[in-house]
C-alpha cells in the first residue's frame, strides 16, 4: 500500500494513538476500491441480533450463511466488515487477511426490556479473530446511558493499548427524547460529539433531519442553514472535532436505491467519510447489491 | 522553574502527598503568566459533553477544533487546560509539554435522566496522555451522590499513588436542594468542604450568593457578614481547611466582561486561588477572549 | 510504654487478633493522660462532613484548620483522633507519631436522601497515613443496613489482616425505628451487640435513655433496673460480650459542661471505656475545651 | 508523645515518605529513655540464626526464651527490638504496643555455602506482627550482592507503600574484599552510602578501623584525619547523605564493658545516631546487661 | 513553554510514543538555559554508588548532601538531574517541579565481581518521585549483557505505558572487549546503536577514540575520516537512527576545563545533543562548577 496524502492527513489526526491503532485505521482506509481516498464504505451485519434471522435474511436467504457477507464485502471492494462474535467466528479463518473486520462487542435484540445492549464480545476476541477494530453502540439519552459509556471507556482503553481501533455507533434513544428527536439535527450532532469525546476513532451516526429537538439548543441554531442534507452532514462532521475524527453514516431501513445514492452524495458533499450500509445491501439479491454498492463507491470516488 | 515562596507555601500544605503529586501541583502553579504567584486560571472545555457542540461552539466555531483550546490556553498564559478524554487525545501529542492538562474523568450530558455522571476516562489514560491531574465532578445532594463519592475515592487513591493530582468539581444539585439553594453560601461552603474531606488537591466550586439555604445552618451564619462577594469567597476558602487547599471558582454562563472582571477581583480579594473560565473565554472570538483573559490575569497579578 | 494490668486485661480479650492489631489497640490505650487505665477519650472531627463547615466550626473558627484538632487532641492528652480522609491528609505528616489516628472510612452528609453513608477512605489510606484503626458507621434499622454491614465486613477483614483495629459507630436509624426508639435502651444495647458481632474492636454508641422500643423485648426487660444512666451503660457494656469489647459513648450535640461531666461519670461508673467527644470539645474556645477535657480525663482517672 | 525539635528535624529529612512511614520512624525515635533525643539504642537478636542457639544463648540461658529479649529491651528503655520471624511471633502479642519491633526479613546461618541470606520474613508478616520496620542485610562485595540489592529494592518499596520503615544492615563481605578490608574506613563508609542510595531509612554498619582498603580510594583519603574513632564515625555519617539518614553502629562480638562504653561515646561524639547492641547485652546476665545498657543510654544522654 | 521548531522536530521522531512520554521528553528539552534549543546538559550523580562516597565527594564535600546536586543543576540552568533512588528520595519533595529528574534504576559498585548492575529502583518509584524518565546502564559485551537487555526491555515497556521516557547508558565492557576497545569508534557506535534498537529515547555513550576494535568492522571503516572528535561524534549520531534519537555524551573522569570545553564543542559540531557531566561538575567547588557549566551551556548556545 502506498500511503496517499488524503489518508496521511486523516491518520495525523490520531496523534495520541499508538502505531498499532494507526495501522488498523490505515488498513481500513487503504482497503478496497476506496482505498487511499479517505472515504469508507462498511458492511455491518448485526441485523440478525437486532431483528432476528427471518426479518434479516428471509428476503435474501443466502444471507443466512456468514460467508456470504464476507464475500459480498470483498467482492464489492468495501473498506471493512462489521459483525457480532459468532458471525465473525464463522468466517474469520476463511477470509483471514482479505478484508478488515470490526467485532461488534455489544448487541441488543427485539425482546430487550430496557434501552441497553449486552456485551457479547471482547478485545481478546477481536485480537484472536484478527479484527482491526471493536464496534460498540451507545444510546445517549437512555436511562442506562452512563453504564454504556463506562463499558466503552473500559473496552476502548483496552483496545487502544493493544493497537485496535474503536468504532462507536451513537444512537440517541430512550429517556426524555421524542421519537422525532432521535433523528433531530441537534441531537445527532450532539450524539456524534459525545462519541468523539469518549475517544472513538470512527463515529457512526444516522443521517439527521432538519428538526431541532432541544429547546435550549434552538438559539444556537438560529440562522444556521440546515435546508440540505449535505449541510446537515457538514454540521455533524464539524461536531466531530471539526473533522479530526472519521464519521460514517448509516443508511437506515431498506429503501429505494435512488434514496441510497442521494444519501451517499450528500454525505460526500457534506464532507462525511462514508457509509455503513447493512440492510440496503444484504437484503437485496447479490447482483443488485453489488450494483448498488458499485454505484455508491463511484459516488464517493466522485464519478457519479 | 525557580520556586517562589508563595508556591512553596502552598505545596507545604500537601504534606501527605508524594513528590510526584507535589511536582504536578507545582507544574500548574508555576505555569504561564501567573506562575509563581499562587494564583491559577484554568481553561475547562467540557461544555460540549454537558450542553452539546452547537450550544458550546456555534457562537465561535473555531472552538469545534480541539487544538483551538490548547492554543488559547497557551497563548493566554493560563495555568492548565481541562477536558474530557477525546478532546485531550485530539491534541495531547501536538501540545505535549506546553501546558499542564487535567483529564476530566467523568461527564454528564443534557439528556441524563438522573443527577449523576458517567466515568469517561481513567488514571491510566491520564498517565499516557501526560496529564498533571484528573478532574471529577460530584453532585452533593443528589440521590447518587454516595456512588459518585465512592468513585472518586477509588480514582483519587490511584491517582495519588502514581503522582497525579486530583481536582474535584463540587456542584450541589438534586435531592432536596432548591434551585436557589444550589448557589447558596452555606451550600457552596459545605460542598467545598466535602471536596476537601474527600482528599481533593484542588477544589472547584461556583461563586456563592448570599442566600442561606439550610434551616439548620441559619444560626451558624447569624452575624456573619456576607454582604460582599469577596467575603463569601473568603468563607469558602476558610471552609477548605482554612486555606490549606487550593480553591478555584467557576464563572458560570457567558456574561458581560465587566461582571467577569468583578468576579476575579472578588476571588482575589477573598483569598481564592483563581478562576476556571470556560464559556466566558472560548465562546468569545479569540481576540476578545485573549483580551479578557489578559485582564483577568492582570487582576490576579494585582495590576488591575 | 510499660504495659499496665488494666490494659493487659483488655488486650487479652482480643484473643483472635494478630499482634499488629493488638499493638494498635495498645497504642490507643497507652496514649495520653489516660494511658494505661483502660479508659479512653477520643476526639472525632467528622462533623464537617455530617453538618457542614459553618455549623461545625463557626462557633470556634480555629477549627476550620485541620491542624487545630490534632493539636487539641495532643494537648488535652487524649487517646486518639478520628477524622475523614482529607482532614487526616492535611496534618498526618506534621503530627506523625504524636497521637494515634482513626481514619473514618465512611461519611454521610446533611443532604443525603437515603439513610446510608459513602465510602470515603480505605485500608490502604489508613496504612499510608499511619493510622491505628479504621472507623465505620452502621445504621442498624436502615433499609441499607445490610449493605453497610457487608462493607464493614470486607474492610474490617482487610484491616485485621494488616494489623489495624476497627471501630464501629453503631447508630440505630431509619426503617421502622421511631425517633424516640433510636435512643432506647434495648435498641442501643442491640446496636452495640451487633457491632460486637460484626467483629468491631471498639464500639461507639450513644448513651441510651430508659425507653424500651421493641414490643418483643419488653418482657426481657421486665424487672430490669434502668433508672440510672450508669445502669444503662452497664447494660450496654454487658451487651458487648460482657465487657470483652471496648465501648465508648458519644456525647451528642453541644450541651452544658455539667451534663458532659455527669455523662462521663455515668460511663465510668457503668463500666464503659470512655467517651468520644467531638462537638462538645472543638465547638468551645480552646481554653474552655482544654478545661473541659481535663475534667473529663480526671473523672476517668477517678479524681473527680 | 510531644515531638521534640531534634526528632522533628530528623523526620523532615524523610521528605519523600508517607506519614505512615514517618510515624513509625517517630515511634522508634520517641520510645524509651532516649525518646526525643534523636539517638537510638536497638536490641537485635538474630544471633541464633547466624551462630546457632548454644553459641548465642548458653552463656546466659535465659536468652533461649524469646520473651526474655522483649523484656530486656523494654526494661532497659531501648528504642526498638529487632529479630527474625519466629522470635517475634513468640512474643509479639504479649508485648504488643510496648516497644517498636523490626522484623529481620533475611537471615544467614553458619552452614551457608554462599555469602548470601535467605528471605525469612515479609512485609505482610511485619504488618500482622505490628512491626515498625523491616530489617534487611546486604553483603556489598559478595558475588550475590546484586541479588540481595534487588530483593531489598522490592521489599523496601512494598514497606514504604504501607507505612513501614526500612533498616539496612550493610556488611561488606565476600568477593575481592580482604578480611581486614571488611572493617576498613573507606569500605564502611562506602557500604553505608550504598544502603542510603538503596533507600534505607536507618542504616546499620560496623564501627570502622582506620585502614584504607581500596587502592583507588587512597587518594581521596589523603590528608583525612582518621586518627580517632569519633572522626571515623563522623565520616560514615557524612557518607549517609551528610547526616540526612539515621545511622547506627553495631558493637560486634562480646567484649569488655569499657570498650563498649568507649564505642558509644565515639558514636555520640562523631554524630552517629546510636548503637545496635546484641551480643554485648543478651550474652551478659540480665543485671549486668541492664547496667551496661543504662550506662550506654546515659552516654547518649550526655550524662557520662 | 512555547515550543520551538528545534524541539518540535526532535519530538516528531518519537512517533510511536504516547503523549505522556513526549511531554516528559519535552520537559527536559524545554528546561533551563538550553530549553528550546534541542541541546541538553544533564547532571548525573550516581558516582557514589559506582566509586564510593569519598572518591566522589571528598574533593568537594558539599556534595555529600543530596540537596547540593539538585540545587547545582537548577542554578546552572541544566536540563535534568539523574541519580539513584536514595539520592532522589532525599530531595524530591523539596525540589518538586523545579527540574526534571531521571531515576537511575540500576547501579553497580566498585566491588562487583561480575560485569553487571543491580536493579535498585523501579517505574513505580519514578512515578511517586515525579521523575520524567528512568535511566538504565547496559554493558554490551559483558557475559550478563543479555540479562541486562531483558531487564531494560521489561522496564522500558512499563515506563512507556505510563508516560515516562527511557535513558540508556550504553557502556561496552567485559567479555572479549579489550580495554582500548571499550572506547573504540566502531564499538561506541555499535553500543549506541544497540541502545537505540532497545527502544531508548535518550542514549548516553562515551566520546569515542579513533581506534577500530573489531576485525570484521575494519573494512566498513576503510576511507572513513575519523580524524576529529566531531566527526566521530557525527558517526555515533548517525548510528542512532541517523539522528532520530537524542544522544548525549559523558565527560568521563575529572579533567581540565579546557578539555571539557573542547569536548562540548566537538559534540555540538558533530551534531550530538549534549553532555552528561557528573564528576567534572560536582567534583569542582560550586563556583568553579557553575562557571564551567555556564561556559558549556554557552558553547551549546553557539556563543563560545
mmCIF file with all atom_site columns, C-alpha atoms in Angstrom, chain E residues 166-231:
data_model
loop_
_atom_site.group_PDB
_atom_site.id
_atom_site.type_symbol
_atom_site.label_atom_id
_atom_site.label_alt_id
_atom_site.label_comp_id
_atom_site.label_asym_id
_atom_site.label_entity_id
_atom_site.label_seq_id
_atom_site.pdbx_PDB_ins_code
_atom_site.Cartn_x
_atom_site.Cartn_y
_atom_site.Cartn_z
_atom_site.occupancy
_atom_site.B_iso_or_equiv
_atom_site.pdbx_formal_charge
_atom_site.auth_seq_id
_atom_site.auth_comp_id
_atom_site.auth_asym_id
_atom_site.auth_atom_id
_atom_site.pdbx_PDB_model_num
ATOM 1  C CA . UNK E 1 166 ? 13.862 5.823   28.989 1.00 0.00 ? 166 UNK E CA 1
ATOM 2  C CA . UNK E 1 167 ? 17.539 6.792   29.032 1.00 0.00 ? 167 UNK E CA 1
ATOM 3  C CA . UNK E 1 168 ? 20.080 4.066   28.322 1.00 0.00 ? 168 UNK E CA 1
ATOM 4  C CA . UNK E 1 169 ? 23.692 4.385   29.397 1.00 0.00 ? 169 UNK E CA 1
ATOM 5  C CA . UNK E 1 170 ? 25.439 2.078   26.915 1.00 0.00 ? 170 UNK E CA 1
ATOM 6  C CA . UNK E 1 171 ? 28.948 1.226   28.072 1.00 0.00 ? 171 UNK E CA 1
ATOM 7  C CA . UNK E 1 172 ? 30.777 -1.562  26.227 1.00 0.00 ? 172 UNK E CA 1
ATOM 8  C CA . UNK E 1 173 ? 32.637 -3.613  28.792 1.00 0.00 ? 173 UNK E CA 1
ATOM 9  C CA . UNK E 1 174 ? 33.624 -7.161  29.671 1.00 0.00 ? 174 UNK E CA 1
ATOM 10 C CA . UNK E 1 175 ? 33.583 -10.284 27.540 1.00 0.00 ? 175 UNK E CA 1
ATOM 11 C CA . UNK E 1 176 ? 36.023 -10.210 24.639 1.00 0.00 ? 176 UNK E CA 1
ATOM 12 C CA . UNK E 1 177 ? 36.402 -6.433  24.539 1.00 0.00 ? 177 UNK E CA 1
ATOM 13 C CA . UNK E 1 178 ? 39.886 -5.051  25.144 1.00 0.00 ? 178 UNK E CA 1
ATOM 14 C CA . UNK E 1 179 ? 40.326 -2.058  27.430 1.00 0.00 ? 179 UNK E CA 1
ATOM 15 C CA . UNK E 1 180 ? 41.248 0.100   24.435 1.00 0.00 ? 180 UNK E CA 1
ATOM 16 C CA . UNK E 1 181 ? 38.320 -1.366  22.569 1.00 0.00 ? 181 UNK E CA 1
ATOM 17 C CA . UNK E 1 182 ? 35.809 -0.041  25.095 1.00 0.00 ? 182 UNK E CA 1
ATOM 18 C CA . UNK E 1 183 ? 36.375 3.427   23.692 1.00 0.00 ? 183 UNK E CA 1
ATOM 19 C CA . UNK E 1 184 ? 36.866 2.430   20.061 1.00 0.00 ? 184 UNK E CA 1
ATOM 20 C CA . UNK E 1 185 ? 34.851 4.256   17.443 1.00 0.00 ? 185 UNK E CA 1
ATOM 21 C CA . UNK E 1 186 ? 33.256 1.152   15.969 1.00 0.00 ? 186 UNK E CA 1
ATOM 22 C CA . UNK E 1 187 ? 32.452 -0.155  19.438 1.00 0.00 ? 187 UNK E CA 1
ATOM 23 C CA . UNK E 1 188 ? 30.962 3.121   20.653 1.00 0.00 ? 188 UNK E CA 1
ATOM 24 C CA . UNK E 1 189 ? 28.842 3.486   17.537 1.00 0.00 ? 189 UNK E CA 1
ATOM 25 C CA . UNK E 1 190 ? 27.700 -0.112  17.902 1.00 0.00 ? 190 UNK E CA 1
ATOM 26 C CA . UNK E 1 191 ? 26.858 0.346   21.587 1.00 0.00 ? 191 UNK E CA 1
ATOM 27 C CA . UNK E 1 192 ? 24.850 3.473   20.807 1.00 0.00 ? 192 UNK E CA 1
ATOM 28 C CA . UNK E 1 193 ? 23.038 1.644   18.038 1.00 0.00 ? 193 UNK E CA 1
ATOM 29 C CA . UNK E 1 194 ? 22.124 -1.210  20.364 1.00 0.00 ? 194 UNK E CA 1
ATOM 30 C CA . UNK E 1 195 ? 20.649 1.251   22.846 1.00 0.00 ? 195 UNK E CA 1
ATOM 31 C CA . UNK E 1 196 ? 18.591 2.765   20.045 1.00 0.00 ? 196 UNK E CA 1
ATOM 32 C CA . UNK E 1 197 ? 17.477 -0.694  18.977 1.00 0.00 ? 197 UNK E CA 1
ATOM 33 C CA . UNK E 1 198 ? 16.430 -1.479  22.540 1.00 0.00 ? 198 UNK E CA 1
ATOM 34 C CA . UNK E 1 199 ? 13.992 1.417   22.370 1.00 0.00 ? 199 UNK E CA 1
ATOM 35 C CA . UNK E 1 200 ? 15.863 4.105   24.296 1.00 0.00 ? 200 UNK E CA 1
ATOM 36 C CA . UNK E 1 201 ? 14.553 7.643   23.956 1.00 0.00 ? 201 UNK E CA 1
ATOM 37 C CA . UNK E 1 202 ? 17.860 9.121   25.052 1.00 0.00 ? 202 UNK E CA 1
ATOM 38 C CA . UNK E 1 203 ? 21.197 7.395   24.567 1.00 0.00 ? 203 UNK E CA 1
ATOM 39 C CA . UNK E 1 204 ? 24.235 8.103   26.657 1.00 0.00 ? 204 UNK E CA 1
ATOM 40 C CA . UNK E 1 205 ? 27.653 6.952   25.442 1.00 0.00 ? 205 UNK E CA 1
ATOM 41 C CA . UNK E 1 206 ? 31.269 7.911   25.927 1.00 0.00 ? 206 UNK E CA 1
ATOM 42 C CA . UNK E 1 207 ? 33.166 10.019  23.446 1.00 0.00 ? 207 UNK E CA 1
ATOM 43 C CA . UNK E 1 208 ? 34.922 7.516   21.159 1.00 0.00 ? 208 UNK E CA 1
ATOM 44 C CA . UNK E 1 209 ? 38.578 7.393   20.186 1.00 0.00 ? 209 UNK E CA 1
ATOM 45 C CA . UNK E 1 210 ? 39.636 6.801   16.589 1.00 0.00 ? 210 UNK E CA 1
ATOM 46 C CA . UNK E 1 211 ? 40.621 3.222   17.331 1.00 0.00 ? 211 UNK E CA 1
ATOM 47 C CA . UNK E 1 212 ? 38.768 0.486   15.424 1.00 0.00 ? 212 UNK E CA 1
ATOM 48 C CA . UNK E 1 213 ? 38.462 -2.607  17.600 1.00 0.00 ? 213 UNK E CA 1
ATOM 49 C CA . UNK E 1 214 ? 36.603 -5.211  15.627 1.00 0.00 ? 214 UNK E CA 1
ATOM 50 C CA . UNK E 1 215 ? 38.480 -7.005  12.866 1.00 0.00 ? 215 UNK E CA 1
ATOM 51 C CA . UNK E 1 216 ? 35.273 -7.618  10.970 1.00 0.00 ? 216 UNK E CA 1
ATOM 52 C CA . UNK E 1 217 ? 34.417 -3.948  11.094 1.00 0.00 ? 217 UNK E CA 1
ATOM 53 C CA . UNK E 1 218 ? 37.712 -2.662  9.769  1.00 0.00 ? 218 UNK E CA 1
ATOM 54 C CA . UNK E 1 219 ? 36.633 -2.920  6.155  1.00 0.00 ? 219 UNK E CA 1
ATOM 55 C CA . UNK E 1 220 ? 33.466 -0.934  6.791  1.00 0.00 ? 220 UNK E CA 1
ATOM 56 C CA . UNK E 1 221 ? 35.530 1.921   8.178  1.00 0.00 ? 221 UNK E CA 1
ATOM 57 C CA . UNK E 1 222 ? 38.003 1.997   5.306  1.00 0.00 ? 222 UNK E CA 1
ATOM 58 C CA . UNK E 1 223 ? 38.123 5.503   3.953  1.00 0.00 ? 223 UNK E CA 1
ATOM 59 C CA . UNK E 1 224 ? 36.063 6.809   6.843  1.00 0.00 ? 224 UNK E CA 1
ATOM 60 C CA . UNK E 1 225 ? 37.525 10.060  8.116  1.00 0.00 ? 225 UNK E CA 1
ATOM 61 C CA . UNK E 1 226 ? 37.641 9.748   11.896 1.00 0.00 ? 226 UNK E CA 1
ATOM 62 C CA . UNK E 1 227 ? 40.422 12.235  12.367 1.00 0.00 ? 227 UNK E CA 1
ATOM 63 C CA . UNK E 1 228 ? 38.452 14.677  14.502 1.00 0.00 ? 228 UNK E CA 1
ATOM 64 C CA . UNK E 1 229 ? 36.312 14.092  17.535 1.00 0.00 ? 229 UNK E CA 1
ATOM 65 C CA . UNK E 1 230 ? 33.445 15.992  15.884 1.00 0.00 ? 230 UNK E CA 1
ATOM 66 C CA . UNK E 1 231 ? 33.495 13.532  13.004 1.00 0.00 ? 231 UNK E CA 1
#
